[in-house]
Coordinates of C-alpha atoms and ligand atoms in Angstrom, one line a residue:
M1 CA -22.3 -12.7 23.5
T2 CA -21.3 -12.6 19.9
R3 CA -17.6 -12.7 19.5
Y4 CA -16.1 -10.0 17.2
F5 CA -12.4 -10.2 16.4
L6 CA -11.3 -7.4 14.1
T7 CA -7.9 -6.4 12.9
T8 CA -6.1 -3.7 10.9
A9 CA -3.0 -4.1 8.8
I10 CA 0.1 -4.1 10.8
D11 CA 2.2 -1.1 9.9
Y12 CA 5.7 -1.2 8.5
S13 CA 8.3 -0.1 11.0
N14 CA 10.3 2.0 8.6
G15 CA 9.1 5.5 9.3
E16 CA 6.8 7.6 11.5
P17 CA 3.0 7.0 11.6
H18 CA 1.2 9.1 8.9
I19 CA -2.3 10.0 8.0
G20 CA -2.9 6.9 5.9
H21 CA -2.0 4.7 8.9
A22 CA -4.2 6.8 11.1
Y23 CA -7.2 6.7 8.8
E24 CA -7.3 2.9 8.8
K25 CA -6.9 2.7 12.6
I26 CA -9.6 5.3 13.2
G27 CA -12.0 3.6 10.9
A28 CA -11.4 0.2 12.4
D29 CA -11.7 1.8 15.9
A30 CA -15.1 3.2 15.0
I31 CA -16.2 -0.3 14.0
A32 CA -14.8 -1.8 17.2
R33 CA -16.5 0.8 19.4
Y34 CA -19.7 0.4 17.4
R35 CA -19.6 -3.4 17.9
R36 CA -19.0 -3.0 21.6
M37 CA -22.1 -0.8 21.9
L38 CA -24.1 -3.4 20.0
G39 CA -23.1 -5.7 22.9
D40 CA -20.5 -7.8 21.1
D41 CA -17.5 -9.3 22.8
V42 CA -14.9 -7.4 20.8
H43 CA -11.3 -8.2 20.4
F44 CA -9.5 -5.4 18.4
L45 CA -5.9 -6.2 17.2
I46 CA -3.4 -3.8 15.7
G47 CA 0.4 -3.9 15.5
M48 CA 3.7 -3.6 13.7
D49 CA 5.2 -5.4 10.8
E50 CA 8.8 -5.3 11.8
H51 CA 10.7 -7.6 9.5
G52 CA 11.7 -7.5 5.9
Q53 CA 14.0 -5.7 3.5
K54 CA 12.4 -2.4 3.9
V55 CA 13.0 -2.2 7.6
E56 CA 16.5 -3.7 7.2
Q57 CA 17.4 -1.1 4.7
T58 CA 16.0 1.8 6.7
A59 CA 18.0 0.7 9.8
A60 CA 21.1 0.4 7.7
Q61 CA 20.6 3.9 6.3
L62 CA 20.1 5.3 9.8
G63 CA 23.1 3.4 11.0
V64 CA 21.1 1.6 13.8
E65 CA 20.4 -2.1 14.5
P66 CA 17.0 -3.1 13.1
Q67 CA 15.8 -4.2 16.6
A68 CA 16.6 -0.7 17.9
L69 CA 14.7 0.9 15.0
V70 CA 11.6 -1.2 15.5
D71 CA 11.6 -0.8 19.3
T72 CA 11.6 3.0 18.9
L73 CA 9.0 3.0 16.2
A74 CA 6.7 0.6 18.1
E75 CA 6.6 3.1 20.9
K76 CA 5.9 6.0 18.6
F77 CA 3.1 4.2 16.9
A78 CA 1.6 3.0 20.1
A79 CA 1.7 6.5 21.6
M80 CA 0.1 7.9 18.5
W81 CA -2.8 5.4 18.7
Q82 CA -3.3 6.3 22.3
R83 CA -3.4 10.0 21.4
L84 CA -6.0 9.2 18.7
G85 CA -8.2 7.2 21.1
I86 CA -7.7 3.9 19.4
S87 CA -9.2 1.3 21.6
N88 CA -7.2 -1.8 20.6
D89 CA -7.2 -4.7 23.0
Q90 CA -3.9 -6.0 21.7
F91 CA -0.8 -4.7 19.9
I92 CA 1.2 -7.3 18.2
R93 CA 4.8 -7.0 17.0
T94 CA 6.2 -9.5 14.6
T95 CA 9.5 -9.5 16.5
D96 CA 7.6 -11.0 19.5
A97 CA 8.9 -14.5 20.2
M98 CA 5.3 -15.9 20.3
H99 CA 4.7 -14.6 16.8
K100 CA 8.0 -16.0 15.4
A101 CA 7.1 -19.5 16.8
G102 CA 3.6 -19.2 15.5
V103 CA 4.7 -18.4 11.9
Q104 CA 7.1 -21.4 11.9
A105 CA 4.4 -23.6 13.3
L106 CA 2.0 -22.5 10.5
I107 CA 4.6 -23.2 7.8
E108 CA 5.3 -26.6 9.3
R109 CA 1.6 -27.3 9.4
I110 CA 1.3 -26.6 5.7
F111 CA 4.3 -28.9 5.0
E112 CA 2.5 -31.6 7.0
R113 CA -1.0 -31.2 5.6
N114 CA -0.1 -30.4 2.0
P115 CA 3.5 -31.3 1.4
D116 CA 3.4 -30.3 -2.3
D117 CA 2.3 -26.8 -1.5
F118 CA 6.0 -25.8 -1.0
Y119 CA 8.6 -26.4 -3.6
E120 CA 12.0 -25.1 -4.5
K121 CA 12.5 -22.9 -7.5
A122 CA 15.1 -20.6 -9.0
Y123 CA 13.4 -17.3 -9.8
E124 CA 14.4 -14.0 -11.3
G125 CA 12.4 -10.9 -11.5
W126 CA 12.0 -7.3 -10.4
Y127 CA 11.5 -6.8 -6.6
C128 CA 9.9 -3.7 -5.2
V129 CA 11.1 -3.1 -1.6
G130 CA 8.3 -0.6 -1.2
C131 CA 5.7 -3.3 -1.8
E132 CA 7.9 -6.1 -0.5
S133 CA 7.0 -8.1 -3.5
F134 CA 8.0 -9.2 -7.0
K135 CA 6.4 -7.2 -9.7
Q136 CA 4.9 -8.4 -13.0
D137 CA 5.4 -6.4 -16.2
A138 CA 1.9 -4.8 -16.0
E139 CA 2.8 -3.3 -12.6
I140 CA 6.0 -1.6 -14.0
I141 CA 5.9 1.7 -15.8
D142 CA 9.1 3.4 -17.1
G143 CA 11.1 0.9 -15.1
K144 CA 9.4 1.8 -11.8
C145 CA 6.8 0.1 -9.6
V146 CA 3.5 2.0 -10.2
L147 CA 2.9 2.2 -6.5
H148 CA 6.4 3.3 -5.6
P149 CA 7.7 5.4 -8.5
T150 CA 10.5 7.0 -6.4
R151 CA 12.1 3.6 -5.5
T152 CA 14.5 1.7 -7.7
L153 CA 13.4 -1.8 -8.5
E154 CA 15.9 -4.6 -7.7
W155 CA 16.7 -7.3 -10.1
V156 CA 16.7 -10.5 -8.1
E157 CA 17.9 -14.0 -9.0
E158 CA 17.4 -16.5 -6.2
R159 CA 16.6 -20.0 -5.4
N160 CA 13.7 -20.0 -2.9
W161 CA 10.9 -21.9 -1.3
F162 CA 7.8 -21.3 -3.3
F163 CA 4.2 -21.5 -2.2
R164 CA 1.9 -23.1 -4.8
L165 CA -0.7 -20.3 -4.9
S166 CA -1.8 -21.3 -8.5
K167 CA -3.3 -24.5 -7.0
Y168 CA -5.8 -22.4 -5.1
A169 CA -7.2 -20.4 -8.1
S170 CA -10.5 -22.2 -8.4
F171 CA -10.9 -22.3 -4.6
L172 CA -10.4 -18.6 -4.4
K173 CA -12.6 -17.8 -7.3
A174 CA -15.4 -19.8 -5.6
L175 CA -14.7 -18.1 -2.3
L176 CA -15.0 -14.6 -3.8
T177 CA -18.1 -15.5 -5.9
D178 CA -20.1 -17.6 -3.4
R179 CA -19.4 -15.6 -0.3
V180 CA -20.0 -12.1 -1.6
E181 CA -19.5 -10.7 1.9
F182 CA -16.0 -12.2 2.1
L183 CA -14.4 -9.3 0.3
Q184 CA -16.0 -5.9 0.1
P185 CA -16.5 -3.3 -1.3
A186 CA -17.6 -4.9 -4.6
S187 CA -15.0 -2.8 -6.5
R188 CA -12.2 -4.7 -4.7
R189 CA -13.9 -8.0 -5.3
N190 CA -14.1 -7.4 -9.0
E191 CA -10.4 -6.4 -9.1
M192 CA -9.5 -9.7 -7.4
L193 CA -11.7 -11.8 -9.6
A194 CA -10.0 -10.2 -12.6
L195 CA -6.6 -11.0 -11.2
I196 CA -7.5 -14.6 -10.7
E197 CA -8.9 -14.7 -14.2
R198 CA -5.5 -13.5 -15.6
G199 CA -3.8 -16.4 -13.7
L200 CA -2.2 -16.6 -10.3
E201 CA 1.5 -17.1 -10.1
D202 CA 3.1 -19.0 -7.3
V203 CA 4.7 -16.8 -4.7
S204 CA 8.0 -16.9 -2.9
A205 CA 7.8 -18.0 0.7
S206 CA 11.5 -17.6 1.6
R207 CA 14.2 -15.1 0.7
S208 CA 17.9 -15.8 0.6
R209 CA 19.3 -12.3 0.8
L210 CA 17.1 -11.2 3.7
Q211 CA 18.7 -11.4 7.1
W212 CA 16.1 -9.5 9.2
G213 CA 13.3 -12.0 9.5
I214 CA 12.1 -15.3 10.9
P215 CA 14.2 -18.3 9.9
F216 CA 12.3 -20.4 7.4
P217 CA 11.8 -23.7 9.3
R218 CA 13.2 -26.0 6.5
P219 CA 16.4 -25.7 4.6
L220 CA 16.7 -25.9 0.9
S221 CA 17.9 -29.2 -0.6
T222 CA 21.3 -27.6 -0.9
G223 CA 21.3 -27.2 2.9
E224 CA 21.0 -23.4 2.6
R225 CA 18.9 -21.9 5.4
Q226 CA 16.7 -19.0 4.3
T227 CA 14.5 -16.3 5.9
T228 CA 10.7 -16.3 5.7
Y229 CA 9.4 -13.9 3.0
V230 CA 8.0 -10.9 4.9
W231 CA 4.4 -11.4 3.8
F232 CA 4.5 -15.0 5.0
D233 CA 5.6 -13.6 8.3
A234 CA 3.2 -10.7 8.4
L235 CA -0.1 -12.2 7.4
P236 CA -0.1 -14.9 10.1
N237 CA 0.0 -12.2 12.8
Y238 CA -3.8 -12.3 12.9
L239 CA -3.5 -16.0 13.9
T240 CA -0.4 -15.9 16.1
A241 CA -2.1 -13.1 18.1
T242 CA -4.7 -15.6 19.2
G243 CA -2.0 -17.8 20.6
F244 CA -1.7 -20.2 17.7
P245 CA -0.5 -22.9 17.7
G246 CA -1.4 -23.0 21.4
D247 CA -5.0 -24.2 21.2
G248 CA -4.9 -24.0 17.5
G249 CA -6.0 -20.4 18.0
R250 CA -9.5 -21.8 18.6
A251 CA -10.3 -19.3 21.4
K252 CA -10.4 -16.3 19.0
W253 CA -9.7 -17.5 15.5
P254 CA -11.2 -17.0 12.9
A255 CA -11.3 -13.2 12.7
Q256 CA -14.7 -11.6 11.9
L257 CA -13.1 -8.8 10.0
H258 CA -9.7 -7.7 8.5
V259 CA -9.7 -4.0 7.7
V260 CA -6.9 -3.2 5.2
G261 CA -6.0 -0.7 2.5
K262 CA -6.7 -1.4 -1.2
D263 CA -3.0 -1.7 -2.0
I264 CA -2.8 -4.9 0.1
T265 CA -6.2 -6.3 -0.4
R266 CA -4.6 -8.9 -2.7
F267 CA -2.5 -10.3 0.0
H268 CA -5.5 -10.6 2.4
S269 CA -8.1 -11.9 0.0
I270 CA -5.9 -14.2 -2.1
I271 CA -2.6 -15.2 -0.5
W272 CA -3.9 -15.3 3.1
P273 CA -7.0 -17.5 2.5
A274 CA -4.8 -19.8 0.4
M275 CA -2.3 -20.1 3.2
L276 CA -5.0 -20.9 5.7
K277 CA -6.7 -23.4 3.3
A278 CA -3.3 -25.1 2.8
A279 CA -2.9 -25.3 6.6
E280 CA -6.5 -26.6 6.9
L281 CA -7.5 -23.7 9.2
P282 CA -10.7 -21.7 9.1
L283 CA -10.8 -18.5 6.9
P284 CA -11.5 -15.1 8.2
E285 CA -15.2 -14.1 7.7
R286 CA -14.6 -10.8 6.0
V287 CA -12.0 -8.5 4.4
W288 CA -12.7 -4.9 3.9
G289 CA -10.4 -3.0 1.5
H290 CA -10.7 0.7 2.2
G291 CA -9.5 3.4 -0.1
F292 CA -6.7 6.0 0.2
V293 CA -6.4 9.4 1.8
L294 CA -5.1 11.7 -0.8
L295 CA -3.8 15.2 -0.7
G296 CA -4.8 17.4 -3.6
G297 CA -5.8 14.2 -5.4
E298 CA -2.3 12.7 -5.1
R299 CA -0.9 9.9 -2.9
F300 CA 1.2 11.6 -0.3
S301 CA 4.6 10.2 0.7
K302 CA 7.9 11.5 2.0
S303 CA 9.7 10.5 -1.1
A304 CA 7.1 12.0 -3.5
G305 CA 7.3 15.3 -1.7
V306 CA 3.6 15.4 -1.0
R307 CA 3.5 16.0 2.7
L308 CA 0.7 15.9 5.2
D309 CA 1.8 16.2 8.9
L310 CA -0.2 14.0 11.2
D311 CA 0.9 15.8 14.4
E312 CA -0.1 19.2 12.9
A313 CA -3.5 17.9 11.8
I314 CA -4.3 16.5 15.3
A315 CA -3.0 19.5 17.1
K316 CA -5.3 21.8 15.1
Y317 CA -8.6 20.9 16.7
G318 CA -7.8 17.8 18.8
A319 CA -8.1 14.1 18.2
D320 CA -11.9 13.8 18.0
A321 CA -12.3 16.5 15.4
F322 CA -9.6 14.9 13.3
R323 CA -11.3 11.5 13.6
Y324 CA -14.6 13.1 12.6
F325 CA -13.1 14.9 9.7
L326 CA -11.4 11.9 8.2
L327 CA -14.4 9.6 8.5
R328 CA -16.9 12.2 7.4
E329 CA -14.9 13.5 4.4
I330 CA -13.3 10.3 3.0
P331 CA -15.7 7.6 2.1
F332 CA -14.6 4.3 3.7
D333 CA -15.2 2.5 0.5
A334 CA -13.3 4.8 -1.9
D335 CA -10.5 7.3 -2.0
G336 CA -10.9 10.9 -0.8
S337 CA -8.9 14.0 -0.3
F338 CA -7.7 15.7 2.8
S339 CA -7.7 19.5 2.6
W340 CA -7.1 22.0 5.3
E341 CA -9.8 24.3 4.0
Q342 CA -12.4 21.5 4.2
F343 CA -11.1 20.6 7.7
D344 CA -11.7 24.2 8.9
A345 CA -15.1 24.4 7.2
R346 CA -16.3 21.1 8.7
Y347 CA -15.0 21.9 12.1
N348 CA -16.8 25.2 12.2
S349 CA -20.1 24.2 10.6
D350 CA -20.6 20.6 11.7
L351 CA -18.9 20.5 15.1
A352 CA -18.7 24.0 16.6
N353 CA -21.9 25.5 15.1
S354 CA -24.0 22.5 14.9
W355 CA -23.3 19.7 17.5
G356 CA -21.4 21.9 20.0
N357 CA -23.8 24.7 19.8
L358 CA -26.9 22.6 20.1
T359 CA -25.5 20.9 23.2
S360 CA -24.6 24.1 25.0
R361 CA -27.8 25.9 24.1
V362 CA -30.0 23.0 25.4
I363 CA -28.0 22.7 28.6
A364 CA -28.2 26.5 29.2
M365 CA -32.0 26.4 28.7
V366 CA -32.5 23.5 31.1
E367 CA -30.4 25.4 33.7
K368 CA -32.2 28.6 33.2
Y369 CA -35.8 27.3 33.0
R370 CA -35.7 24.1 35.1
D371 CA -32.8 24.6 37.5
G372 CA -30.7 22.1 35.7
V373 CA -33.1 19.1 36.1
V374 CA -34.5 17.5 33.0
P375 CA -38.3 17.5 33.1
S376 CA -40.4 14.6 31.8
G377 CA -42.2 14.7 28.5
A378 CA -43.9 12.3 26.1
R379 CA -42.3 10.9 22.9
E380 CA -43.2 12.7 19.8
E381 CA -42.5 13.1 16.1
V382 CA -38.8 13.9 16.5
D383 CA -38.3 10.7 18.4
R384 CA -39.8 8.8 15.5
S385 CA -37.6 10.6 12.9
A386 CA -34.6 9.8 15.1
A387 CA -35.6 6.1 15.0
E388 CA -35.4 6.2 11.2
D389 CA -32.0 7.9 11.2
I390 CA -30.8 5.3 13.7
E391 CA -32.0 2.5 11.6
A392 CA -30.1 3.9 8.6
Y393 CA -27.1 4.5 10.8
H394 CA -27.0 0.8 11.7
A395 CA -27.5 -0.3 8.1
A396 CA -24.4 1.7 7.2
M397 CA -22.3 0.5 10.1
N398 CA -23.2 -3.1 10.8
G399 CA -21.7 -4.7 7.7
S400 CA -24.9 -5.6 6.0
R401 CA -24.0 -3.2 3.2
G402 CA -20.3 -3.1 4.0
Y403 CA -18.7 -0.6 6.4
L404 CA -20.0 2.7 5.1
L405 CA -18.7 4.8 8.0
H406 CA -19.2 8.1 6.2
E407 CA -22.9 7.3 5.7
G408 CA -23.3 6.3 9.3
L409 CA -21.7 9.5 10.4
Q410 CA -23.8 11.5 8.1
R411 CA -26.9 9.9 9.6
A412 CA -25.8 10.7 13.1
M413 CA -25.1 14.3 12.1
S414 CA -28.5 14.7 10.5
M415 CA -30.0 14.0 13.9
V416 CA -28.0 17.0 15.1
T417 CA -29.3 19.1 12.3
R418 CA -32.8 18.0 13.1
G419 CA -32.2 19.0 16.7
N420 CA -31.2 22.5 15.7
E421 CA -34.2 22.8 13.5
Y422 CA -36.4 21.7 16.3
V423 CA -35.1 24.5 18.6
Q424 CA -35.7 27.0 15.8
T425 CA -39.3 25.8 15.3
M426 CA -40.2 25.4 18.9
Q427 CA -38.6 28.6 20.2
P428 CA -38.4 27.4 23.8
W429 CA -37.5 31.0 24.9
S430 CA -41.0 32.2 23.7
I431 CA -42.8 29.3 25.4
A432 CA -40.9 30.2 28.6
K433 CA -42.6 33.6 28.6
R434 CA -46.0 32.1 28.9
D435 CA -47.0 32.0 32.6
D436 CA -49.6 29.3 32.6
E437 CA -49.9 25.6 33.2
D438 CA -50.1 24.8 29.5
G439 CA -47.1 26.8 28.8
R440 CA -45.1 25.1 31.6
R441 CA -46.1 21.7 30.3
A442 CA -45.3 22.7 26.7
L443 CA -41.8 23.8 27.8
D444 CA -41.3 20.6 29.8
H445 CA -42.1 18.7 26.7
V446 CA -39.7 20.6 24.4
L447 CA -36.8 20.5 26.9
S448 CA -37.2 16.8 27.7
S449 CA -37.3 16.0 24.0
L450 CA -34.2 18.1 23.4
V451 CA -32.2 16.3 26.1
R452 CA -33.3 12.9 24.7
Q453 CA -32.1 14.0 21.3
L454 CA -28.7 15.1 22.7
A455 CA -28.4 11.8 24.6
R456 CA -29.1 9.8 21.4
Q457 CA -26.7 11.9 19.4
A458 CA -23.9 11.3 22.0
V459 CA -24.5 7.6 21.8
V460 CA -24.5 7.3 18.0
L461 CA -21.5 9.6 17.7
A462 CA -19.5 7.9 20.5
P463 CA -17.8 5.3 18.1
F464 CA -16.5 8.3 16.0
M465 CA -15.7 10.9 18.7
P466 CA -15.4 8.9 22.0
E467 CA -14.0 11.7 24.1
K468 CA -16.4 14.5 23.0
A469 CA -19.4 12.1 23.1
Q470 CA -18.4 11.4 26.7
E471 CA -18.1 15.1 27.5
A472 CA -21.5 15.8 26.0
W473 CA -23.0 12.8 27.8
A474 CA -21.6 13.9 31.2
Q475 CA -22.8 17.5 30.6
I476 CA -26.4 16.3 30.1
G477 CA -26.1 14.2 33.2
G478 CA -26.2 10.8 31.5
P479 CA -25.4 7.9 33.8
G480 CA -22.0 6.2 33.6
N481 CA -20.0 6.2 30.4
V482 CA -21.5 6.8 27.0
G483 CA -19.4 3.9 25.6
D484 CA -21.1 1.5 28.0
Q485 CA -24.6 2.4 26.6
R486 CA -26.2 -0.2 24.3
F487 CA -27.9 0.8 21.1
G488 CA -30.7 -1.6 21.9
D489 CA -31.7 0.6 24.8
L490 CA -31.9 3.8 22.7
D491 CA -35.5 3.4 21.9
S492 CA -36.6 3.5 25.5
L493 CA -34.1 6.1 26.5
D494 CA -35.6 8.5 29.1
A495 CA -33.6 11.5 30.5
T496 CA -36.2 12.6 33.1
G497 CA -34.5 13.7 36.2
W498 CA -31.0 13.9 34.8
A499 CA -29.0 16.8 36.2
V500 CA -27.3 18.8 33.5
K501 CA -24.1 20.5 34.2
K502 CA -22.6 23.1 31.8
G503 CA -19.0 22.3 31.0
A504 CA -16.4 23.7 28.7
S505 CA -17.5 24.2 25.2
L506 CA -17.2 21.0 23.2
F507 CA -15.7 22.6 20.1
P508 CA -14.4 26.2 20.8
K509 CA -14.8 28.4 17.8
A510 CA -11.6 28.5 15.7
Ligands
MSP601 N1 3.0 -4.0 6.6 C1 2.1 -4.0 5.5 C2 0.8 -4.7 6.0 C3 0.9 -6.1 6.5 S1 -0.6 -6.7 7.0 C4 -0.4 -8.2 7.4 C5 1.8 -2.6 5.1 N2 2.2 -1.6 5.9 S2 2.0 -0.1 5.6 O1 2.6 0.6 6.7 O2 2.6 0.2 4.3 O3 0.5 0.2 5.5 C6 -0.4 -0.1 6.6 C7 -1.8 0.2 6.2 O4 -2.0 1.6 6.0 C8 -2.2 -0.5 4.9 O5 -3.5 -1.1 5.1 C9 -2.3 0.6 3.9 O6 -3.2 0.4 2.9 C10 -2.7 1.7 4.8 N3 -2.3 3.0 4.1 C11 -1.1 3.5 3.8 N4 -1.2 4.7 3.2 C12 -2.5 5.0 3.1 C13 -3.2 6.1 2.7 N5 -2.6 7.2 2.2 N6 -4.5 6.1 2.9 C14 -5.2 5.1 3.5 N7 -4.5 4.0 3.9 C15 -3.2 3.8 3.5 O7 1.2 -2.5 4.0

């Protein structure tokens, strides 16, 4: 079995989960479920980034201990992911003892293998707590960080441990150029290549003012003990989650895919591979930098006053409809906007009127004309068209062209559209009026084809809407769980003899 270890970014523990966090987890979850249905041995990791100044400050503002804050938030995030059907196999927290030990071991390993990669330096510059990073002039407009315009930048003068990122510039350039699949989509890769071209500055690896973090394993020459810079603590979570330094993480590392947002692609495709190279450990196979969910074209955030309530959005039509909407509407390789009007429109047209309606109509006909048992019938033109859709679906989903989930979903939904057209063209209710052997055979043929279509639709939609796909699968009498089906078996799928059972409407009309 092919191993497939995929991860998302670990979310900062400084506020409630929001739609941006959810979008990434849902997208990665669709990939994880898709890989399982390909037959891969999937390990899907998500978690919480619990250290750093941002978390420390939030706790202070709330008047609670940082540990109490992160404990509460870890529960809230985990509950949210469960509600959204996220099928993670592991949930890491950077306050876990295993993780802390792993980070220290990784830093030590760099000291041992490449002793010059860490050095001490006095530094001064603007620090953005929102980004948890120092900002260069080009990233500052009107005295504010371009990504966090509501935050005040801090002027910081410190003597820290530095990591010699500059040393890895040519290595990174070659990595991004020679292994085009390492960082996708191409827009992100071009951004990163431009960044390398402008020159990479060394990055701080420890912080003196920070209390809430992992002790940096070695003191400064002055004897001062510092705290590990939060990105040096966060990025290794992917490795420490595998048990590193246990067996060198060999059982699971390297990851096949890191799914992260475009704002932190730089950390994953530049700093992280350089750290691993310095530690002489294998690099992840791929990094995918998805875009942002916007509201009315703008980045939403509490502080900017652009609000989008996650609970409200899920409560509206349920978790699966929300998953569908986000992945259908917002291309996974670019930004896209959330709008309530579009949400209503897609729910009604795509889910209630199209997929939901086709499913219930077909089941009703099998019940009415064949006592609920699916008749046998030969494959025909629609089966061949479906095979083309399924091929395009895989091409969008399997990484060969990136992770174009919106395209995969579009292909899956075009199978539903085709099914509805087929019903219109064939008019099974007219055939049913014919009282002869040919008529009976013709109706068998149409009904069997329709149930096969529903079965294939449930399978290809399962990574996106796991619960609804299971409901549809159960209603047509499919064996076992839809998530346990294998795409490889779709071609020979035969629903003859399945007992359909009408259930609740998949998507009640709003
Ligand atoms: N803690 C860091 C990541 C460390 S990974 C080793 C962090 N956390 S975050 O909570 O700010 O963001 C978590 C993920 O959510 C990031 O990948 C980020 O890009 C993503 N999103 C945050 N807002 C988003 C949108 N509005 N839309 C889509 N994803 C966005 O960064």
